[in-house]
PDB file of C-alpha atoms and ligand atoms in Angstrom:
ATOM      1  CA  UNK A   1       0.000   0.000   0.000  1.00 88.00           C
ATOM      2  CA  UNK A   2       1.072   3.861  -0.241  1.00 93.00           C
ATOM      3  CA  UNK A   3      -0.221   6.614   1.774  1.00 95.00           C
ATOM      4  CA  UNK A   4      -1.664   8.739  -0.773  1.00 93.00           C
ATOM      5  CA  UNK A   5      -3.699  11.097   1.316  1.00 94.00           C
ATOM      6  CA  UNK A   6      -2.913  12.334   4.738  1.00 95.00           C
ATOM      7  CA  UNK A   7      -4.325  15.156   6.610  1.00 95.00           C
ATOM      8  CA  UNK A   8      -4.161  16.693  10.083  1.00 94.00           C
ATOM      9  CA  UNK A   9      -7.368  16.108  11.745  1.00 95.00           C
ATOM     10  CA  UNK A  10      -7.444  17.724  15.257  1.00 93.00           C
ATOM     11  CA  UNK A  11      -5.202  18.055  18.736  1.00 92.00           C
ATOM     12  CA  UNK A  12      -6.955  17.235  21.991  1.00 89.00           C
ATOM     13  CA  UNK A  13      -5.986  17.578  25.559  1.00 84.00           C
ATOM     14  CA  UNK A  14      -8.077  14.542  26.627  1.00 83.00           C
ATOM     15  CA  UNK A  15      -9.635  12.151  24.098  1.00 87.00           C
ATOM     16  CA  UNK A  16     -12.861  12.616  22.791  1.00 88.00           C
ATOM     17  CA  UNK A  17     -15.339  12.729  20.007  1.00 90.00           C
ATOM     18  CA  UNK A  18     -13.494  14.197  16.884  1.00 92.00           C
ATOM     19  CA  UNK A  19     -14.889  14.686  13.468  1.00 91.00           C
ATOM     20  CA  UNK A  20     -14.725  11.369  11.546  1.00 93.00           C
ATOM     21  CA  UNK A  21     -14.094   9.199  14.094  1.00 93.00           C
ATOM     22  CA  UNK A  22     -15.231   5.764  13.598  1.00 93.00           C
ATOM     23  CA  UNK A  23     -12.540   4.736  11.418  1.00 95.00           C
ATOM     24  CA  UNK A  24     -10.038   2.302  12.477  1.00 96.00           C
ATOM     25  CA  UNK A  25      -7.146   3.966  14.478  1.00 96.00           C
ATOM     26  CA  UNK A  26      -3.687   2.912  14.785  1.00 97.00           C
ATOM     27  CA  UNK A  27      -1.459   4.615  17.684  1.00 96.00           C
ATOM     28  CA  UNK A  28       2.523   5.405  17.738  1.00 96.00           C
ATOM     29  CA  UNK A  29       3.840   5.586  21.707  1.00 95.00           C
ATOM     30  CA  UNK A  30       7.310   5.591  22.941  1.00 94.00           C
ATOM     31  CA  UNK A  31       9.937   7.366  24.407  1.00 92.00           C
ATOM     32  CA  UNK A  32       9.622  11.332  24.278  1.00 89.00           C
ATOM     33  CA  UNK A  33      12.426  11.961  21.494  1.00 90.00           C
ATOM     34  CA  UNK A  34      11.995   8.325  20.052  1.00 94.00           C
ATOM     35  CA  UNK A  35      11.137   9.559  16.810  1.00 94.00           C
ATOM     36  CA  UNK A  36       7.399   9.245  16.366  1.00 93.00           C
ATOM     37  CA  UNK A  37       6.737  12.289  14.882  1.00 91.00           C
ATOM     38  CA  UNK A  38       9.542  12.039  12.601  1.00 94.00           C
ATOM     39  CA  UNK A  39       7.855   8.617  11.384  1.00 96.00           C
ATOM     40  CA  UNK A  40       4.745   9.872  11.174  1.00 95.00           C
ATOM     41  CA  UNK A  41       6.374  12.312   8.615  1.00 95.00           C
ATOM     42  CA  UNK A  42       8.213   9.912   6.889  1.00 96.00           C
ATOM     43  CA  UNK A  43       5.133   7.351   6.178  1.00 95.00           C
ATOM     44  CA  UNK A  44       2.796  10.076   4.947  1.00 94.00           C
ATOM     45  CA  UNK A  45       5.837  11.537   2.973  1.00 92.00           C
ATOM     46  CA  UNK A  46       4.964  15.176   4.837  1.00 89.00           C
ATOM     47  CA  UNK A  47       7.852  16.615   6.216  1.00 85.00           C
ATOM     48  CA  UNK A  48       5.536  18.871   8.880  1.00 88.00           C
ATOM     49  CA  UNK A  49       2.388  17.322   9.234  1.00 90.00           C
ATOM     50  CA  UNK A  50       2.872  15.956  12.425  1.00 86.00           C
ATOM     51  CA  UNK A  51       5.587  18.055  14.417  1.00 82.00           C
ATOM     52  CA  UNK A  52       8.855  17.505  15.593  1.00 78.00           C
ATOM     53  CA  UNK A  53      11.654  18.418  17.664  1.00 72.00           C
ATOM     54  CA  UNK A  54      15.084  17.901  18.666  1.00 70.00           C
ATOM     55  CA  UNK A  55      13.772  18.660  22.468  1.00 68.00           C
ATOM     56  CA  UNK A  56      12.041  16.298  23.979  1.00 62.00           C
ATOM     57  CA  UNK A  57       8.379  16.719  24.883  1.00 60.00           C
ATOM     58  CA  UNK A  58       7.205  18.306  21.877  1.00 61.00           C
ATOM     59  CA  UNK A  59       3.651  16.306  21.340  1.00 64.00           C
ATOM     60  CA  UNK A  60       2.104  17.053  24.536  1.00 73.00           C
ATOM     61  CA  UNK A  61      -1.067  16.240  23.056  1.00 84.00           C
ATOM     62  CA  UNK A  62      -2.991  13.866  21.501  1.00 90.00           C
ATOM     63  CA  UNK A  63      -2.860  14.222  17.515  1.00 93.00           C
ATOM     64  CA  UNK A  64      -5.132  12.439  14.998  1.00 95.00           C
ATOM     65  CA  UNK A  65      -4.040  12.198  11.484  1.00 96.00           C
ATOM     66  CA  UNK A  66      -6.443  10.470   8.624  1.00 97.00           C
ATOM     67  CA  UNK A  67      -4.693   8.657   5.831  1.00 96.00           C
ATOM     68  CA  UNK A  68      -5.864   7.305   2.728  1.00 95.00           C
ATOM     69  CA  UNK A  69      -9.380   8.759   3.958  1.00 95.00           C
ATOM     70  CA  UNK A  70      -9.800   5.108   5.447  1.00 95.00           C
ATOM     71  CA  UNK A  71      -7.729   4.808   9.076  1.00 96.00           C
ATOM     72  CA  UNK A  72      -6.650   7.502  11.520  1.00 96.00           C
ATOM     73  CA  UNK A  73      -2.911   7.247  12.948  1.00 96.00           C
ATOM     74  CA  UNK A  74      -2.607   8.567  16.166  1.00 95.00           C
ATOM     75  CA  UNK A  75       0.174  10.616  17.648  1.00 93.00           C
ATOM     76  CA  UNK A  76       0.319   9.742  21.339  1.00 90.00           C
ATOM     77  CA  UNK A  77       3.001  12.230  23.960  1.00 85.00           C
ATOM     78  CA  UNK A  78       6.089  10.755  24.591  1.00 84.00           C
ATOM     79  CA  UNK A  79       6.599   8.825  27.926  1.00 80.00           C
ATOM     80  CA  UNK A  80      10.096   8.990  30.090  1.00 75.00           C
ATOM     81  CA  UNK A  81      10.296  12.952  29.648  1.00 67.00           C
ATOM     82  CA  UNK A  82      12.506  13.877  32.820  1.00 58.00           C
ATOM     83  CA  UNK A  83      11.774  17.984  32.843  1.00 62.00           C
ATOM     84  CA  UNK A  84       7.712  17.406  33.120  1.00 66.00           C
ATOM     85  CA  UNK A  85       6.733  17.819  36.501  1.00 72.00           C
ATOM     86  CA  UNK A  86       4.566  15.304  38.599  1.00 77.00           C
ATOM     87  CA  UNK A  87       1.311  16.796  37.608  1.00 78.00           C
ATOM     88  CA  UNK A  88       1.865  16.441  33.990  1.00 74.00           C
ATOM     89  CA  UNK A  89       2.833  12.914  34.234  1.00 75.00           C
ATOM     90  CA  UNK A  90      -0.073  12.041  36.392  1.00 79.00           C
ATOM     91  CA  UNK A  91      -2.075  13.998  33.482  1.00 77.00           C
ATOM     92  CA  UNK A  92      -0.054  11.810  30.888  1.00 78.00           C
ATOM     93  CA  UNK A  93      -0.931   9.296  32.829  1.00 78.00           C
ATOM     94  CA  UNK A  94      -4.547   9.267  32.768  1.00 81.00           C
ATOM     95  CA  UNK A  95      -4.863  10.762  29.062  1.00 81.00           C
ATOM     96  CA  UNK A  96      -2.696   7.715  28.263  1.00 82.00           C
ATOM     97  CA  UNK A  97      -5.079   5.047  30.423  1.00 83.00           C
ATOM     98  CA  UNK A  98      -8.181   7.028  29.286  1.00 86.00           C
ATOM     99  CA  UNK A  99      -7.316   6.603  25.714  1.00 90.00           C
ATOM    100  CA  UNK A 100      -6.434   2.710  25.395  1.00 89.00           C
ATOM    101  CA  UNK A 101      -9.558   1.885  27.717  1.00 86.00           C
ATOM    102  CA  UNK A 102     -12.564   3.733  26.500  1.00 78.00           C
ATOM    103  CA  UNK A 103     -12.575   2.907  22.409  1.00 75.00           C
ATOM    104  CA  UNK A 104     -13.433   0.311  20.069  1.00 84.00           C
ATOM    105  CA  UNK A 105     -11.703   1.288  16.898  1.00 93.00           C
ATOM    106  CA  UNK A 106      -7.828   0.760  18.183  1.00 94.00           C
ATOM    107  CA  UNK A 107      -6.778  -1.571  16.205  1.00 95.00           C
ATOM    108  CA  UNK A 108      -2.992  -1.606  16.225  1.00 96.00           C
ATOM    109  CA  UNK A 109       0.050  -0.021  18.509  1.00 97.00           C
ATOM    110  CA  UNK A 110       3.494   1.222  17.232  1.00 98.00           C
ATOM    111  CA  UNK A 111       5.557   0.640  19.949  1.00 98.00           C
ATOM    112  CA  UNK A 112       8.264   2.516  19.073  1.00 98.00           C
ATOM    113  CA  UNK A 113      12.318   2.028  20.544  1.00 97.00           C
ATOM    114  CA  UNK A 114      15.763   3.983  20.166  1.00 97.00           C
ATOM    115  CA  UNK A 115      17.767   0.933  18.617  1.00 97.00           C
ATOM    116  CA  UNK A 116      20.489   2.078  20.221  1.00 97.00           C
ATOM    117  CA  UNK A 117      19.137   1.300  23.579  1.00 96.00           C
ATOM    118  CA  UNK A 118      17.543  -0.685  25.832  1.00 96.00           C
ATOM    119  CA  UNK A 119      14.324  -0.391  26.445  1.00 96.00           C
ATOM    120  CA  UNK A 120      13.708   1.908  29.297  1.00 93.00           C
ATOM    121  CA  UNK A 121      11.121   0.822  32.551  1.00 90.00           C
ATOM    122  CA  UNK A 122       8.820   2.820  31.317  1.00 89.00           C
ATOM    123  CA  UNK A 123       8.814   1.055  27.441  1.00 93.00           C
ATOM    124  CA  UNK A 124       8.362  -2.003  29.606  1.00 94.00           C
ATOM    125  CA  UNK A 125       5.648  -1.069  31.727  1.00 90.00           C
ATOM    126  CA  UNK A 126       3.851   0.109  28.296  1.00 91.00           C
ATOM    127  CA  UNK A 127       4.553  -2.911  26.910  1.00 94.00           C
ATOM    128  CA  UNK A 128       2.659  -5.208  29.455  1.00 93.00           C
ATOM    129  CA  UNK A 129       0.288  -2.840  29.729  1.00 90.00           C
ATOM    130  CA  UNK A 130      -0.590  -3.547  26.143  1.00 93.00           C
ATOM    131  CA  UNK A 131      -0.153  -7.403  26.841  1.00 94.00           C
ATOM    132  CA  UNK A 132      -2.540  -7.365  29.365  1.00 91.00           C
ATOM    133  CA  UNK A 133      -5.221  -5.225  27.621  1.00 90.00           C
ATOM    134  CA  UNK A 134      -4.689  -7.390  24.721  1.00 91.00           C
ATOM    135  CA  UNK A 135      -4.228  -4.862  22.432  1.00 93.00           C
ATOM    136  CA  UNK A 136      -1.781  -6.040  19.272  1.00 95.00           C
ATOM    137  CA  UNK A 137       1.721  -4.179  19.027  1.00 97.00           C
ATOM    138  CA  UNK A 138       4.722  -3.839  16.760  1.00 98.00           C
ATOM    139  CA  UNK A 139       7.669  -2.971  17.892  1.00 98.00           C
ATOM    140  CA  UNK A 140       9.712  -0.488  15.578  1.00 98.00           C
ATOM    141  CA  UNK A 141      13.594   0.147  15.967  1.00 98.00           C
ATOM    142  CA  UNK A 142      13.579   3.527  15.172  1.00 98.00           C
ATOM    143  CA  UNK A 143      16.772   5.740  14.093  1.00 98.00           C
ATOM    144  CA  UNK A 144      18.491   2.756  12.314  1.00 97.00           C
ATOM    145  CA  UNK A 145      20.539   5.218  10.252  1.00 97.00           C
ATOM    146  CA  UNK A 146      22.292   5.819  13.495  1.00 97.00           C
ATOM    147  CA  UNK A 147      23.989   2.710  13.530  1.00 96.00           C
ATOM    148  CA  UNK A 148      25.819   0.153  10.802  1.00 94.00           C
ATOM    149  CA  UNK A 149      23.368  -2.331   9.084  1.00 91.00           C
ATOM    150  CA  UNK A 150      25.436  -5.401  10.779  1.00 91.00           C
ATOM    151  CA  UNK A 151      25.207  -3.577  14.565  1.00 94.00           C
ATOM    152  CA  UNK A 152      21.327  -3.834  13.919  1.00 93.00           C
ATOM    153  CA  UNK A 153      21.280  -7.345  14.911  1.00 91.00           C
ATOM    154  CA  UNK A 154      23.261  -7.384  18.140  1.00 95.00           C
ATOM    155  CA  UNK A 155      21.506  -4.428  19.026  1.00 96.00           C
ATOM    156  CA  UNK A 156      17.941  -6.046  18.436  1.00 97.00           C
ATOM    157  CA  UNK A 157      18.834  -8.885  20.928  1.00 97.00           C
ATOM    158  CA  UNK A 158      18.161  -7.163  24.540  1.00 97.00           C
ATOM    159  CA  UNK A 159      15.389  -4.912  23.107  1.00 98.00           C
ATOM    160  CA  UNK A 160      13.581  -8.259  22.118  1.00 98.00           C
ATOM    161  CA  UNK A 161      14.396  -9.566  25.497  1.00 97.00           C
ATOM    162  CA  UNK A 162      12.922  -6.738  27.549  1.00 97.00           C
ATOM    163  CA  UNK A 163       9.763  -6.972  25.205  1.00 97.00           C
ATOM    164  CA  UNK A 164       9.541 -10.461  24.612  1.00 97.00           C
ATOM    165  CA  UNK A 165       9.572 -10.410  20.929  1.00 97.00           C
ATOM    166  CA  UNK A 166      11.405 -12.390  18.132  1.00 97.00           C
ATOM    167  CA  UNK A 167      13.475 -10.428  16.157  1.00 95.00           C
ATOM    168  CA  UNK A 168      12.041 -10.689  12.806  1.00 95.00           C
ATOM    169  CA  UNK A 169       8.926  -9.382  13.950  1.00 96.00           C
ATOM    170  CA  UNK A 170      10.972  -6.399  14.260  1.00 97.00           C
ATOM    171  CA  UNK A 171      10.911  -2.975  12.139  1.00 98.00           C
ATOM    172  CA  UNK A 172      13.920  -1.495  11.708  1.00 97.00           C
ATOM    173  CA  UNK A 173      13.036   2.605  10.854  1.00 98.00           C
ATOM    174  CA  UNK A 174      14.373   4.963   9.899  1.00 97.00           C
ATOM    175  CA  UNK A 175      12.974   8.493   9.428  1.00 95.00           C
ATOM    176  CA  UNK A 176      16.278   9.788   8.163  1.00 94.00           C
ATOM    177  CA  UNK A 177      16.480   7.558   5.331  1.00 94.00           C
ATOM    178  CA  UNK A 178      13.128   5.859   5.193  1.00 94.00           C
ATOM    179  CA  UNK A 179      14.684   2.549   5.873  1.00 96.00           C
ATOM    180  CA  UNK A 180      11.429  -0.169   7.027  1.00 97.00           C
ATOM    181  CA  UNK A 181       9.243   2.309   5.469  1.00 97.00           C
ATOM    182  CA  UNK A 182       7.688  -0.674   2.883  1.00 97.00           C
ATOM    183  CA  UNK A 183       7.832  -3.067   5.664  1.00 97.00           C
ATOM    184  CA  UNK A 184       5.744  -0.801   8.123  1.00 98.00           C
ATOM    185  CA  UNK A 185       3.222   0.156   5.325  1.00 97.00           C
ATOM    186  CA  UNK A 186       2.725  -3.679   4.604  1.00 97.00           C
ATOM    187  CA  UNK A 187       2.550  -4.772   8.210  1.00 97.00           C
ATOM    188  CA  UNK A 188      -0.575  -1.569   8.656  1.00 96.00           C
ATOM    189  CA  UNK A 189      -1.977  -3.090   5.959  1.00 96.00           C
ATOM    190  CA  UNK A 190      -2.358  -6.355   7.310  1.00 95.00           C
ATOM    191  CA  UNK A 191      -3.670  -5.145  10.673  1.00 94.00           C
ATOM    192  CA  UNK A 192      -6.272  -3.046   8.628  1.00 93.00           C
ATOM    193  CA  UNK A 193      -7.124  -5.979   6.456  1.00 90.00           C
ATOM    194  CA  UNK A 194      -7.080  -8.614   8.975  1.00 84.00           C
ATOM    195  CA  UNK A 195      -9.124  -6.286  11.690  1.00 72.00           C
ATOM    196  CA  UNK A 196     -11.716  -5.640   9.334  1.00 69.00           C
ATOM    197  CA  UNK A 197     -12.164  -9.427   8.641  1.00 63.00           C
ATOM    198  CA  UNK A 198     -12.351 -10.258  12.019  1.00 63.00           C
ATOM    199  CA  UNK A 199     -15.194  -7.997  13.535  1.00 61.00           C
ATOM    200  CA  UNK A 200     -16.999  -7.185  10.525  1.00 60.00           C
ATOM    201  CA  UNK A 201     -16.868  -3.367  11.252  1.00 57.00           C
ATOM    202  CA  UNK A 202     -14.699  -2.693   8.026  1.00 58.00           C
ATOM    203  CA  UNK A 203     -16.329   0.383   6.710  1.00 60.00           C
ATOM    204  CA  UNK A 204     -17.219   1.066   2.689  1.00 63.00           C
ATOM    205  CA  UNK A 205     -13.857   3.485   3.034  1.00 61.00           C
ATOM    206  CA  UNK A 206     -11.856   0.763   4.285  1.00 60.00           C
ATOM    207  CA  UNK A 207     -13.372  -1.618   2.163  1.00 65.00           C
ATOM    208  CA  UNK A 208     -12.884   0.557  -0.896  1.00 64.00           C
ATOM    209  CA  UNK A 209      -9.016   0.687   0.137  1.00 61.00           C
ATOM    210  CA  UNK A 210      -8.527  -2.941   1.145  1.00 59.00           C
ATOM    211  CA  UNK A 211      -9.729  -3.458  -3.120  1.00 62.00           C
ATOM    212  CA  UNK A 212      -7.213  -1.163  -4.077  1.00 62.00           C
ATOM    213  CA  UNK A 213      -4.640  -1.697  -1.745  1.00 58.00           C
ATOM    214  CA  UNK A 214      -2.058  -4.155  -3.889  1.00 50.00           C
ATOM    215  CA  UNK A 215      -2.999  -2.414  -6.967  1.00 51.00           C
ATOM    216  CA  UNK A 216       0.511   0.134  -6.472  1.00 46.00           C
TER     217      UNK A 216
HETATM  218  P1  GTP B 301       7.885  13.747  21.454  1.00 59.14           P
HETATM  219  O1  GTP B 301       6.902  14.449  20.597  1.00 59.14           O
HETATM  220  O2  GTP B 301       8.698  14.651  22.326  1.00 59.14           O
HETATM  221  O3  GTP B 301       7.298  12.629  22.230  1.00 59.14           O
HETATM  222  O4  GTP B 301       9.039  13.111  20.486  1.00 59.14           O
HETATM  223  P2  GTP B 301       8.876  12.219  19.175  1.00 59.14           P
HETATM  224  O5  GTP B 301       8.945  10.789  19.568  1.00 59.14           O
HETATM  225  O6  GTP B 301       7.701  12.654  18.369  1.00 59.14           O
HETATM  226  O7  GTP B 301      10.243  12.549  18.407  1.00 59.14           O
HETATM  227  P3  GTP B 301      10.455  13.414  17.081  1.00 59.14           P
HETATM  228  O8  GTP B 301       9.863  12.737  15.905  1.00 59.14           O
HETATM  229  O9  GTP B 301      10.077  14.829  17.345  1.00 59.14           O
HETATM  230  O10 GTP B 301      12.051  13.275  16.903  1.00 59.14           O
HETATM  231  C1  GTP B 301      12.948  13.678  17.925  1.00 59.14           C
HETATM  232  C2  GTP B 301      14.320  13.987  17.322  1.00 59.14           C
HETATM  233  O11 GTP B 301      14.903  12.795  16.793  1.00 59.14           O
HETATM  234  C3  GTP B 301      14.290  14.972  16.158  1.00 59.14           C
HETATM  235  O12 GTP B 301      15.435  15.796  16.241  1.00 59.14           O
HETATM  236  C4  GTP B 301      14.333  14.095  14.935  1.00 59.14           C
HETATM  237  O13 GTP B 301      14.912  14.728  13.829  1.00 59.14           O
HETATM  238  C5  GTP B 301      15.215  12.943  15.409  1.00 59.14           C
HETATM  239  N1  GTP B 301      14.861  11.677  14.718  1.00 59.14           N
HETATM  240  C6  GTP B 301      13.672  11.058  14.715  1.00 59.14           C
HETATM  241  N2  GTP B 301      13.689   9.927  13.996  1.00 59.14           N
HETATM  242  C7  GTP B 301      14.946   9.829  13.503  1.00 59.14           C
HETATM  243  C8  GTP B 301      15.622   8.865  12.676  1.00 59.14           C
HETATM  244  O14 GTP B 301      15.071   7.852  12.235  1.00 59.14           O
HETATM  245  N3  GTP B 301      16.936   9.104  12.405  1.00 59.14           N
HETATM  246  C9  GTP B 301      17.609  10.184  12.895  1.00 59.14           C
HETATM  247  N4  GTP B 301      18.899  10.308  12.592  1.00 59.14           N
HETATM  248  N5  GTP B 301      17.006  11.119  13.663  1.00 59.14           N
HETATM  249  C10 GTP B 301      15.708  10.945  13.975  1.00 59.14           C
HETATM  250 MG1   MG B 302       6.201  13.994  18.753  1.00 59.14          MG
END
């Protein structure tokens, strides 16, 4: 599939009702200064449609972005920013609980990691948080321009065992150089696809796209 169509739908302190929703929704978290703006960006081919920022912190709020006029990508704030003080994590927090717990139309998470590091507490905490909601996750190595091609392997190995995941179900990204770009569009596509099947809530837009989709 390509992105052919992507457009900034609305910001929102706390989630709510938005214009269009309904659609199936697909959410990016990690790491403040992980990158998921940047990949945002990079799938849509937008250089500024969702912000970014060499500070960390920058999406404080929650973003909603509607490609191909059939799914909404979600920009989620960062987790693990040191400078916010208590009372904007506890309001991260409960934005963050509120929005995986009250909706229907989540389909898929981008969890996304620095492959230079180890996951952090926090990326583990969201990761069993997401195991125990049930909620299907990729994990995405982002900033793989940072590092050699042969380093990506040994660095995969203790970010696969702090999330429990085999590395070949792994994206390597890069926003940089839009390395794992193809792989990440095919493996939304088979979430959307497979989602749709499975409930029987595809919608005529979705359905209209899911046609099209290997026609590129
Ligand atoms: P918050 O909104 O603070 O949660 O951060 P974010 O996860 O949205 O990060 P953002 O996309 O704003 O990127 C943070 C910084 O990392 C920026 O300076 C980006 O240019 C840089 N960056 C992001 N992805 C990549 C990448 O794949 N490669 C390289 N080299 N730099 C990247
Ligand atoms: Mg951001």
């Amino acid at each position: 599939m390509e992105i052919n169509q992507a457009e900034f739908i609305t910001s929102m302190a706390e989630y709510g009702p938005f214009e269009g929703k309904g659609l199936p929704q697909i959410a990016v978290v990690g790491r403040s200064n992980v990158g998921k703006s940047t990949l945002i960006n990079r799938l849509c081919r937008r250089n500024k449609l969702a912000r970014t920022s060499a500070t960390p912190g920058k999406t404080r709020l929650i973003n909603i972005f509607l490609l191909n006029g059939a799914f909404h990508l979600v920009d989620l704030p960062g987790y693990g920013f040191a400078k916010v003080d208590k009372r904007e994590k506890e309001r991260w927090g409960q934005m963050m609980q509120h929005y995986f717990t009250s909706q229907a139309e989540l389909r898929h998470v981008l969890c996304l990691v620095d492959i230079r590091h180890e996951p952090t507490a926090d990326d583990i905490t969201m990761n069993r948080f997401l195991r125990e909601m049930g909620i299907p996750f990729s994990v995405i190595a982002t900033k793989a321009d940072k590092i050699s091609r042969g380093a990506r392997s040994k660095n995969l190995a203790p970010i696969c065992r702090a999330l429990l995941v085999q590395p070949w179900e792994v994206i390597c990204f890069s926003g940089e150089d839009g390395t794992g770009r193809e792989e990440l569009l095919q493996r939304m596509e088979e979430v959307l696809r497979e989602t749709a099947k499975d409930d029987g809530t595809e919608t005529e837009a979705a359905a209209e796209w899911n046609r099209t989709a290997g026609e590129e």
